[in-house]
XYZ file of C-alpha atoms in Angstrom:
672
model
C 0.000 0.000 0.000
C 1.726 3.138 -1.172
C 1.399 5.714 1.597
C 1.904 9.412 1.893
C 4.089 10.632 4.704
C 1.020 12.071 6.379
C -0.748 8.702 6.327
C 2.083 6.722 7.933
C 1.455 7.777 11.553
C -2.173 6.644 11.210
C -1.062 3.237 9.952
C 1.355 2.761 12.824
C -1.344 3.840 15.296
C -3.698 1.200 13.901
C -0.955 -1.384 14.234
C -0.485 -0.481 17.884
C -4.167 -0.285 18.841
C -5.641 -3.178 16.850
C -4.760 -6.396 15.086
C -3.436 -4.521 12.074
C -1.790 -7.275 10.122
C -1.209 -5.594 6.787
C 0.944 -2.512 7.072
C 3.500 -0.690 5.036
C 7.100 -1.018 6.161
C 9.064 1.780 4.526
C 12.636 1.407 3.344
C 15.373 3.215 5.223
C 15.286 6.871 4.193
C 12.347 8.442 2.430
C 9.152 6.390 2.601
C 8.095 7.315 -0.915
C 9.853 7.069 -4.264
C 10.828 10.434 -5.677
C 9.044 10.682 -9.004
C 9.223 14.331 -10.109
C 11.696 17.208 -10.148
C 9.397 19.099 -7.795
C 9.510 16.213 -5.288
C 13.284 15.965 -5.710
C 13.746 19.654 -4.950
C 11.466 19.360 -1.923
C 13.606 16.474 -0.641
C 16.807 18.439 -1.272
C 15.383 21.381 0.641
C 14.278 19.180 3.547
C 17.460 17.095 3.821
C 19.284 15.466 5.441
C 20.616 13.761 2.295
C 21.265 16.449 -0.318
C 23.828 14.537 -2.373
C 23.175 13.946 -6.075
C 25.289 11.891 -8.440
C 26.645 13.007 -11.822
C 29.203 11.642 -14.268
C 30.904 15.006 -14.761
C 30.904 18.575 -13.492
C 29.626 19.677 -16.901
C 26.550 17.467 -16.436
C 25.881 19.068 -13.065
C 26.374 22.597 -14.427
C 23.791 21.854 -17.117
C 21.244 20.759 -14.504
C 22.028 23.258 -11.740
C 19.449 25.854 -12.917
C 16.548 23.430 -12.340
C 17.734 22.137 -8.942
C 17.548 23.417 -5.384
C 20.544 25.542 -4.412
C 21.088 23.137 -1.489
C 22.098 20.257 -3.773
C 25.544 18.746 -3.150
C 26.935 17.300 -6.417
C 29.006 14.101 -6.225
C 30.931 12.855 -9.276
C 31.331 9.222 -10.363
C 33.540 7.626 -12.986
C 30.960 5.346 -14.616
C 27.251 4.513 -14.730
C 27.558 1.330 -12.652
C 29.085 3.242 -9.740
C 26.297 5.798 -10.063
C 23.642 3.058 -9.980
C 25.206 1.538 -6.840
C 25.280 4.918 -5.104
C 21.569 5.464 -5.766
C 20.677 1.929 -4.665
C 22.670 2.255 -1.431
C 21.251 5.766 -0.876
C 24.702 7.287 -0.771
C 23.080 9.817 -3.101
C 19.440 10.879 -3.083
C 19.152 10.840 -6.878
C 21.338 11.015 -9.983
C 21.498 11.943 -13.654
C 22.751 10.194 -16.764
C 22.358 11.087 -20.414
C 19.819 8.731 -21.909
C 17.244 6.554 -20.191
C 18.004 4.993 -16.778
C 16.992 1.411 -16.012
C 13.302 1.889 -15.194
C 12.909 -1.547 -13.639
C 15.503 -0.626 -11.014
C 14.828 3.075 -10.528
C 12.142 5.735 -10.437
C 12.991 7.841 -13.507
C 11.521 11.295 -14.032
C 12.052 14.350 -16.185
C 14.622 17.008 -15.419
C 12.293 19.456 -17.215
C 15.258 20.430 -19.363
C 15.213 19.626 -23.068
C 18.079 19.710 -25.561
C 16.577 20.306 -29.031
C 18.102 18.921 -32.223
C 17.729 20.097 -35.814
C 19.401 20.277 -39.204
C 22.010 23.064 -39.308
C 23.205 25.056 -42.329
C 25.231 28.047 -43.414
C 23.694 31.518 -42.842
C 22.598 33.820 -45.646
C 20.135 33.883 -48.524
C 21.925 31.047 -50.355
C 20.385 28.692 -47.806
C 16.808 29.995 -47.859
C 15.230 27.603 -50.359
C 16.956 24.524 -48.926
C 15.942 25.560 -45.415
C 12.328 25.953 -46.501
C 12.424 22.537 -48.168
C 13.908 20.915 -45.057
C 11.294 22.625 -42.853
C 8.537 21.315 -45.122
C 9.854 17.761 -44.820
C 10.288 18.010 -41.038
C 6.731 19.276 -40.563
C 5.388 16.380 -42.614
C 7.322 13.820 -40.550
C 5.836 15.390 -37.417
C 2.326 15.405 -38.840
C 2.659 11.806 -40.047
C 3.714 10.474 -36.642
C 7.149 9.360 -37.847
C 8.893 10.365 -34.610
C 6.611 8.122 -32.562
C 6.845 5.245 -35.015
C 10.636 5.313 -35.194
C 11.076 5.787 -31.439
C 8.824 2.816 -30.669
C 10.851 0.704 -33.098
C 14.027 1.461 -31.144
C 13.382 1.007 -27.402
C 14.271 2.410 -24.951
C 14.739 5.528 -27.091
C 12.455 8.348 -25.939
C 11.563 11.411 -27.968
C 10.154 14.785 -26.974
C 8.524 16.811 -29.725
C 9.610 20.452 -29.571
C 7.636 22.327 -32.198
C 9.161 25.498 -33.614
C 7.011 24.980 -36.714
C 3.297 24.241 -36.607
C 2.589 20.742 -37.882
C -1.224 20.611 -37.918
C -1.471 21.896 -41.510
C 1.545 20.783 -43.573
C 0.182 22.509 -46.681
C 0.965 25.834 -44.976
C 4.645 24.884 -44.966
C 5.127 24.404 -48.712
C 8.144 23.014 -50.529
C 9.836 25.586 -52.786
C 9.152 24.951 -56.462
C 11.954 22.926 -58.043
C 12.007 24.921 -61.277
C 12.758 28.192 -59.473
C 15.020 26.787 -56.739
C 18.079 28.855 -55.841
C 21.295 28.435 -53.875
C 21.940 25.182 -52.033
C 18.610 23.651 -52.991
C 19.354 24.199 -56.673
C 22.726 22.519 -56.145
C 21.021 19.509 -54.533
C 18.509 19.195 -57.367
C 21.077 19.691 -60.133
C 23.445 17.059 -58.711
C 20.712 14.745 -57.383
C 22.638 14.551 -54.133
C 21.959 15.878 -50.632
C 25.222 16.001 -48.662
C 24.936 15.861 -44.859
C 27.647 16.110 -42.229
C 27.787 12.937 -40.116
C 29.819 12.514 -36.947
C 32.529 9.869 -37.405
C 35.020 8.725 -40.001
C 34.589 6.238 -42.855
C 36.749 3.772 -40.895
C 35.243 4.521 -37.489
C 31.504 4.997 -37.734
C 29.609 5.320 -34.446
C 27.452 2.732 -32.736
C 25.104 4.622 -30.409
C 22.870 1.544 -29.908
C 19.171 2.464 -30.128
C 20.054 6.071 -31.034
C 21.870 4.874 -34.137
C 24.252 2.121 -35.204
C 26.135 3.236 -38.304
C 28.569 0.307 -38.244
C 26.011 -1.875 -40.028
C 24.780 -1.424 -43.584
C 22.130 -0.134 -43.804
C 22.440 1.702 -40.479
C 19.747 1.075 -37.855
C 18.374 2.947 -34.860
C 16.339 6.082 -34.300
C 18.361 8.624 -36.282
C 19.038 6.507 -39.403
C 15.392 5.492 -39.508
C 14.232 9.078 -38.998
C 16.435 10.136 -41.911
C 14.752 7.478 -44.047
C 11.374 9.047 -43.175
C 12.766 12.529 -43.900
C 14.170 11.460 -47.280
C 10.852 9.874 -48.205
C 9.189 13.304 -47.852
C 12.051 15.127 -49.584
C 12.041 12.716 -52.528
C 8.248 12.913 -52.817
C 8.696 16.634 -53.510
C 11.835 16.525 -55.664
C 12.296 13.053 -57.141
C 13.130 9.523 -56.062
C 16.567 9.838 -57.640
C 17.835 12.241 -54.946
C 20.649 10.479 -53.080
C 21.568 10.992 -49.438
C 25.348 11.263 -49.060
C 26.796 11.191 -45.545
C 30.108 13.018 -45.242
C 31.882 11.435 -42.270
C 34.008 13.862 -40.251
C 34.918 14.360 -36.588
C 36.713 17.669 -37.104
C 36.468 20.383 -39.735
C 33.000 19.398 -40.902
C 31.310 22.444 -39.404
C 33.477 24.741 -41.523
C 32.377 22.836 -44.632
C 28.737 23.313 -43.640
C 29.351 27.023 -43.082
C 30.902 27.463 -46.533
C 28.184 25.399 -48.241
C 30.352 22.547 -49.551
C 28.290 20.274 -47.289
C 24.629 21.190 -47.497
C 23.683 20.609 -43.845
C 24.339 18.544 -40.741
C 22.564 15.393 -39.661
C 19.597 16.337 -37.467
C 21.169 14.979 -34.265
C 23.677 17.840 -33.987
C 23.205 19.881 -30.800
C 21.350 23.175 -31.199
C 22.615 24.969 -28.086
C 26.325 24.275 -28.509
C 29.064 26.829 -29.142
C 31.129 27.240 -32.323
C 34.522 28.932 -32.022
C 33.573 29.999 -28.506
C 30.278 31.735 -29.379
C 26.675 30.605 -29.734
C 25.916 28.511 -32.796
C 22.729 30.568 -32.975
C 24.853 33.444 -34.289
C 26.822 31.461 -36.880
C 24.337 28.873 -38.172
C 20.851 28.591 -39.595
C 18.560 25.987 -38.074
C 15.667 24.023 -39.497
C 12.453 23.498 -37.573
C 13.433 21.577 -34.452
C 13.193 17.875 -35.206
C 12.933 16.636 -31.612
C 14.383 17.057 -28.156
C 16.326 14.887 -25.784
C 14.813 15.183 -22.310
C 17.387 14.292 -19.704
C 16.094 12.281 -16.778
C 16.866 12.150 -13.090
C 16.421 8.871 -11.257
C 16.073 7.789 -7.648
C 15.695 4.561 -5.718
C 12.471 2.707 -6.500
C 10.915 1.733 -3.206
C 9.187 -1.577 -2.628
C 6.448 -2.191 -0.128
C 6.543 -5.063 2.334
C 3.365 -6.442 3.834
C 3.776 -8.246 7.172
C 1.411 -11.020 8.226
C 1.339 -12.449 11.735
C -1.588 -14.870 11.503
C -2.372 -17.331 8.706
C -6.013 -16.279 8.248
C -5.105 -12.608 8.088
C -2.187 -13.479 5.843
C -4.727 -14.660 3.254
C -6.484 -11.307 3.448
C -3.203 -9.441 3.229
C -2.183 -11.465 0.178
C -5.535 -10.763 -1.471
C -5.201 -7.077 -0.640
C -1.749 -6.989 -2.173
C -3.068 -8.727 -5.320
C -5.863 -6.172 -5.535
C -3.472 -3.281 -5.083
C -1.127 -4.712 -7.717
C -4.053 -4.835 -10.120
C -4.795 -1.194 -9.338
C -1.171 -0.382 -10.068
C -1.346 -2.233 -13.385
C -4.334 -0.105 -14.391
C -2.591 3.125 -13.480
C -1.418 5.265 -16.401
C 1.512 7.567 -15.664
C 3.309 7.949 -19.013
C 2.444 8.400 -22.667
C 4.013 5.005 -23.338
C 1.679 3.346 -20.822
C -1.305 5.180 -22.314
C -0.449 3.982 -25.813
C 0.044 0.442 -24.533
C -3.423 0.492 -22.960
C -4.934 1.914 -26.154
C -3.222 -0.760 -28.256
C -4.411 -3.583 -25.982
C -8.045 -2.692 -26.566
C -10.905 -2.083 -24.200
C -11.638 1.589 -23.731
C -9.833 3.547 -26.477
C -11.717 6.830 -26.020
C -9.857 10.006 -25.086
C -11.336 13.409 -24.339
C -10.368 16.779 -25.838
C -11.847 20.268 -25.802
C -11.425 20.777 -29.543
C -10.449 18.924 -32.685
C -7.379 21.165 -32.889
C -6.248 19.971 -29.454
C -6.522 16.375 -30.607
C -4.643 17.068 -33.831
C -1.838 18.750 -31.889
C -0.982 15.454 -30.151
C -2.378 12.891 -32.591
C 1.072 12.042 -33.920
C 2.158 10.942 -30.429
C -0.818 8.630 -29.808
C -1.783 5.135 -30.877
C -3.745 5.058 -34.126
C -6.446 3.136 -32.252
C -7.427 6.158 -30.166
C -10.990 7.442 -30.577
C -11.150 11.185 -29.834
C -14.255 12.545 -28.129
C -14.750 16.316 -28.173
C -16.291 18.006 -25.108
C -17.764 21.476 -24.756
C -16.485 22.184 -21.249
C -13.860 21.060 -18.776
C -16.399 19.933 -16.130
C -17.802 17.451 -18.646
C -14.287 16.325 -19.541
C -13.298 15.753 -15.914
C -16.546 13.922 -15.132
C -16.044 11.599 -18.125
C -12.594 10.620 -16.859
C -13.940 10.098 -13.326
C -16.836 7.889 -14.455
C -14.600 5.807 -16.711
C -16.159 6.629 -20.091
C -12.764 7.996 -21.158
C -9.423 6.237 -20.831
C -7.655 9.612 -20.505
C -7.935 13.228 -21.611
C -5.937 16.331 -22.476
C -5.945 19.907 -21.274
C -3.394 22.677 -21.461
C -2.039 23.297 -17.995
C -1.998 21.081 -14.923
C -5.025 19.013 -13.839
C -5.578 18.250 -10.164
C -2.851 15.776 -9.193
C -4.810 14.689 -6.126
C -7.396 12.867 -8.202
C -5.636 12.261 -11.517
C -2.325 10.932 -12.703
C -0.839 13.711 -14.820
C 1.811 12.943 -17.423
C 3.488 14.622 -20.327
C 2.287 14.523 -23.920
C 5.979 14.788 -24.862
C 4.995 17.776 -27.013
C 6.481 21.129 -26.012
C 5.514 24.579 -27.273
C 8.586 26.853 -26.888
C 8.316 30.582 -26.212
C 10.799 33.354 -27.029
C 11.085 37.085 -27.647
C 10.323 37.840 -31.308
C 11.724 40.718 -33.366
C 11.861 41.988 -36.924
C 14.300 40.261 -39.292
C 17.385 41.964 -40.717
C 20.442 43.880 -39.547
C 18.509 46.326 -37.337
C 17.690 43.508 -34.901
C 21.149 41.954 -34.586
C 22.474 43.856 -31.568
C 19.160 43.812 -29.720
C 18.841 40.051 -30.224
C 22.367 39.511 -28.922
C 21.488 41.572 -25.847
C 18.291 39.566 -25.334
C 20.223 36.305 -25.664
C 22.804 37.480 -23.142
C 20.072 38.222 -20.598
C 18.209 34.958 -21.217
C 21.332 32.852 -20.781
C 22.013 34.586 -17.473
C 18.450 34.064 -16.223
C 18.749 30.380 -17.141
C 22.144 30.051 -15.481
C 20.900 31.686 -12.270
C 17.836 29.425 -12.026
C 15.412 32.326 -12.353
C 12.897 30.311 -14.376
C 12.690 27.907 -11.460
C 12.333 30.804 -9.018
C 9.492 32.407 -11.018
C 7.686 29.082 -11.483
C 8.044 28.105 -7.806
C 6.565 31.457 -6.786
C 3.485 30.885 -8.968
C 2.094 27.367 -8.462
C 0.902 25.340 -10.227
C 2.801 26.933 -13.129
C 5.330 24.573 -14.700
C 8.153 25.631 -17.010
C 10.179 23.306 -19.189
C 13.641 24.647 -19.937
C 14.285 24.316 -23.664
C 17.819 25.480 -24.297
C 18.657 26.743 -27.764
C 21.551 28.633 -26.174
C 24.077 27.036 -23.840
C 23.619 28.379 -20.308
C 26.460 26.895 -18.236
C 28.939 29.622 -19.260
C 27.263 33.042 -19.580
C 30.635 34.644 -20.329
C 30.467 33.015 -23.770
C 27.356 35.095 -24.523
C 28.487 38.726 -24.089
C 26.330 41.842 -24.223
C 26.969 44.141 -27.208
C 28.823 47.266 -26.085
C 26.499 50.209 -25.524
C 28.918 52.629 -27.200
C 28.804 50.761 -30.518
C 25.163 49.594 -30.420
C 23.257 49.712 -33.706
C 19.688 49.459 -34.920
C 16.963 48.643 -32.407
C 19.334 48.360 -29.461
C 20.671 51.857 -30.143
C 17.091 53.139 -30.279
C 16.379 51.534 -26.875
C 19.480 53.095 -25.330
C 18.876 56.514 -26.872
C 15.187 56.667 -25.896
C 15.684 54.855 -22.559
C 12.605 52.776 -23.449
C 12.310 49.097 -24.327
C 8.964 48.738 -26.105
C 7.412 45.256 -26.022
C 4.240 43.977 -27.641
C 1.779 42.680 -25.034
C -1.456 40.793 -25.741
C -4.416 42.864 -24.573
C -5.782 46.379 -24.710
C -5.201 49.341 -22.355
C -8.757 49.025 -21.045
C -8.744 45.231 -20.807
C -5.517 43.771 -19.485
C -5.490 39.955 -19.323
C -5.717 37.882 -16.166
C -4.188 34.455 -16.816
C -3.953 33.474 -13.166
C -0.592 32.011 -12.259
C 0.698 32.597 -15.810
C 0.180 36.337 -15.404
C -2.371 38.710 -13.919
C -1.863 42.071 -15.601
C -4.945 43.585 -13.955
C -3.195 43.538 -10.570
C -0.977 46.363 -9.321
C 1.812 45.391 -9.334
C 1.347 42.668 -11.944
C 1.680 39.118 -10.654
C 2.328 35.655 -12.067
C 5.092 33.834 -13.867
C 5.577 36.072 -16.890
C 5.575 39.415 -15.012
C 7.973 37.895 -12.473
C 10.234 36.606 -15.243
C 10.243 40.027 -16.904
C 11.345 41.561 -13.589
C 14.332 39.198 -13.556
C 14.961 40.016 -17.223
C 14.828 43.783 -16.779
C 17.054 43.704 -13.685
C 19.794 42.139 -15.802
C 19.136 44.324 -18.849
C 19.336 47.465 -16.698
C 22.456 46.240 -14.919
C 24.175 46.244 -18.303
C 22.661 49.309 -19.969
C 21.407 51.579 -17.183
C 18.857 51.551 -14.393
C 16.944 54.314 -16.166
C 15.776 51.958 -18.966
C 11.971 51.776 -18.819
C 9.915 48.758 -19.909
C 6.952 50.004 -21.954
C 4.256 47.454 -22.794
C 2.378 48.239 -26.009
C -1.036 46.593 -25.629
C -2.446 45.238 -28.882
C -4.583 42.343 -30.120
C -4.840 40.936 -33.635
C -2.214 41.466 -36.324
C -1.631 45.201 -35.768
C 0.928 44.569 -33.046
C 2.820 42.034 -35.132
C 3.083 44.582 -37.944
C 4.564 47.060 -35.466
C 7.173 44.500 -34.406
C 8.035 43.679 -38.022
C 8.544 47.355 -38.918
C 10.521 48.071 -35.751
C 8.196 50.610 -34.100
C 7.817 48.071 -31.286
C 11.155 46.533 -30.423
C 10.002 42.976 -29.667
C 7.186 40.845 -28.304
C 6.713 39.696 -24.739
C 8.446 36.293 -24.302
C 5.158 34.366 -24.005
C 4.315 34.690 -27.725
C 4.073 31.336 -29.510
C 7.124 30.295 -31.518
C 5.513 27.731 -33.816
C 2.403 29.612 -34.886
C 1.780 31.039 -38.357
C 1.905 34.600 -39.677
C -0.046 35.246 -42.882
C -0.488 31.466 -43.208
C 3.250 30.745 -43.263
C 5.583 29.729 -40.414
C 6.643 32.654 -38.227
C 10.099 31.128 -38.460
C 10.287 32.488 -42.017
C 9.197 36.050 -41.170
C 10.536 36.758 -37.648
C 13.784 36.568 -35.743
C 13.747 34.812 -32.377
C 15.784 35.137 -29.230
C 17.114 32.098 -27.412
C 14.096 30.091 -26.303
C 13.017 31.277 -22.862
C 10.986 28.212 -21.839
C 8.417 25.721 -23.044
C 4.817 24.923 -22.202
C 4.186 21.203 -21.967
C 0.647 19.949 -22.499
C -0.466 17.190 -20.163
C -2.550 14.063 -20.470
C -4.385 12.897 -17.387
C -6.125 9.719 -16.289
C -8.061 8.695 -13.200
C -5.724 7.945 -10.322
C -6.578 4.541 -8.849
C -6.912 4.465 -5.081
C -3.845 3.020 -3.364
C -4.568 3.941 0.257
C -7.554 2.100 1.731
C -6.881 2.765 5.408
C -9.821 5.178 5.568
C -12.158 2.247 4.912
C -11.267 0.728 8.277
C -8.458 -0.388 10.559
C -8.463 -4.051 9.548
C -7.535 -5.874 6.393
C -11.030 -7.072 5.475
C -12.399 -3.528 5.317
C -9.487 -2.392 3.191
C -9.801 -5.402 0.877
C -13.512 -4.727 0.399
C -12.774 -1.099 -0.462
C -10.088 -2.102 -2.923
C -12.222 -4.718 -4.665
C -15.093 -2.242 -4.894
C -12.729 0.119 -6.736
C -14.478 3.020 -5.018
C -11.573 4.751 -3.252
C -13.675 5.202 -0.066
C -11.383 8.046 0.962
C -14.056 9.967 2.809
C -12.437 10.273 6.204
C -15.003 7.968 7.865
C -13.835 4.700 9.405
C -16.655 2.207 9.977
C -17.031 0.766 13.461
C -19.088 -2.217 12.313
C -19.019 -4.245 9.167
C -21.439 -2.881 6.607
C -21.714 -2.746 2.819
C -19.490 -0.187 1.192
C -21.119 2.524 -0.916
C -19.924 1.922 -4.468
C -21.328 5.277 -5.622
C -18.866 7.314 -3.598
C -15.944 8.839 -5.492
C -13.537 11.218 -3.753
C -16.006 11.315 -0.822
C -18.843 12.784 -2.927
C -21.821 11.000 -4.525
C -20.828 10.907 -8.171
C -24.289 11.800 -9.463
C -24.818 14.901 -7.360
C -24.269 18.538 -8.159
C -21.727 18.526 -5.341
C -19.538 16.190 -7.367
C -19.828 18.415 -10.382
C -18.977 21.420 -8.246
C -15.961 19.572 -6.859
C -14.826 18.634 -10.340
C -15.236 22.240 -11.464
C -12.550 23.286 -9.004
C -10.032 21.488 -11.213
C -10.409 24.092 -13.977
C -8.193 27.048 -13.125
C -4.733 25.803 -14.058
C -5.809 24.338 -17.380
C -7.891 27.329 -18.423
C -4.939 29.684 -18.206
C -2.711 28.132 -20.866
C -5.636 27.669 -23.252
C -6.550 31.330 -22.891
C -3.001 32.343 -23.676
C -2.923 29.996 -26.701
C -6.119 31.503 -28.103
C -4.954 35.088 -27.668
C -1.494 34.729 -29.135
C -2.139 32.973 -32.456
């Protein structure tokens, strides 16, 4: 019986005062497995064990912004030593690149994603090829190729980070072959697409499920993704286009930057440096293909049921069997959801719009049957009464009553500016501030101050060494940055009107004085750093606009940039914003969440003895109503969460789940 810390004293009291013969005996240390970054940080704050294991100082520096400042990093020479340290509880938790052994450990997201994409030379020579690559990437996303290829290569896990909208591939068109220019024309003339691959012809890599290039044809996620990519590319430009991998460990980047190699493989790291500065300032990037989400892991804790008498041992064994069945029915990951959908039974999932379903369709089993609801109360009630296997909302459903788990689809957000030379210095200044806010853990601070807001760090700029991302000098500033410094005003586009500021709850309440919520708090951190560099007299001026008028003002430079919450992957004039705007380093990502009914795992409220708890478990009614029967009596199978499921009280209770989810949807609707 998995127990909360609060429930444990009650269990021990029952064991002392009655013949309690089925009780939880916790492992030494924490009584509950750590299964989220939030729980990890709470444990680090509480102590006494604040040690975490890493394989290098660089790995720790990458993770430090999302961890409690009280963490004590400990370094190990190999993964086996790290595993032993977690098992023995020498360290509270640990990190490795890749997927930890999930049968041995409780693995959970670091909430930090490293995006990957094709990379090319800058300049107009690349434009047509970049547009063609974006078109192919969007079609692989829309067609579910990432999910298909990941599932074919376990335990590979993929996170979709969308910098290009994939719902309508036709709005990301391939350039016409007959008018192709630059690198795309070269590809089509020579019938050969040259990509930089990491390795040498005599020493090709074997990255196991990620990619084994030692065999012919290569296998694994990345080779198989490239096959899907080339299928889309050839469909547009001809089946005779050949993919040529150019194997190099050194010097290949320079060949990409001079155009003699058309682009990199898509696994090259977005946020890395080149010649000591951000790749963002020396390369062009396609739509993000996918992200690696690094995972923490902690000791998985087993429960032990003690039985003193044979007759009660039978009850305890039956209770354990019942609880195990409950555990088997629990859904806590997208992989488990897809497995349940594939196995049959209830394949219905709830959504609030067809667009919401389409946004995650590529990550779900093809057997899913979407059901569209008009309101969140109806959606919640359908999950509670079992007519839906699971559902989706933007934001965070109530974790008390539902298991909440990632869709593995992330919507990144960034400051957006006009394209061209006028933006260059301002963008570099924005990037310098963002990297410093990431490095100082200020996203975590702003999110922690505004529960239940959750931020996923999506790093398109490396944050462990802010000195590598310098501010442009004020004395030589050009374009928009010079205008900011001369006028002492940084003008940002904000979604709303002067007589109707938005209230998005924990995301941002702009009606309050002073403004509250995650985004206003983040902008305070941002402006503190911007002013520290360029003067405390710089004023932040929000320009309140709705519709396209504000975007036009950003694109002509009369407004310097957008607020950072504007959506990266949306369209402008029915084409990807990526083709019409310039973007800062990604600030953070919103992660949509699936949720399913949380099966009851604590039946102590049904009574102090095993038979009461077994009856509650077999009734599958939760019975968590705070009332412990004094005599044996039938259990009320209509009670869910302590409220009759058919009453208005239940609907009122379910309606209290709405706030967190409503916020992100409101923002989405306003910012398209």
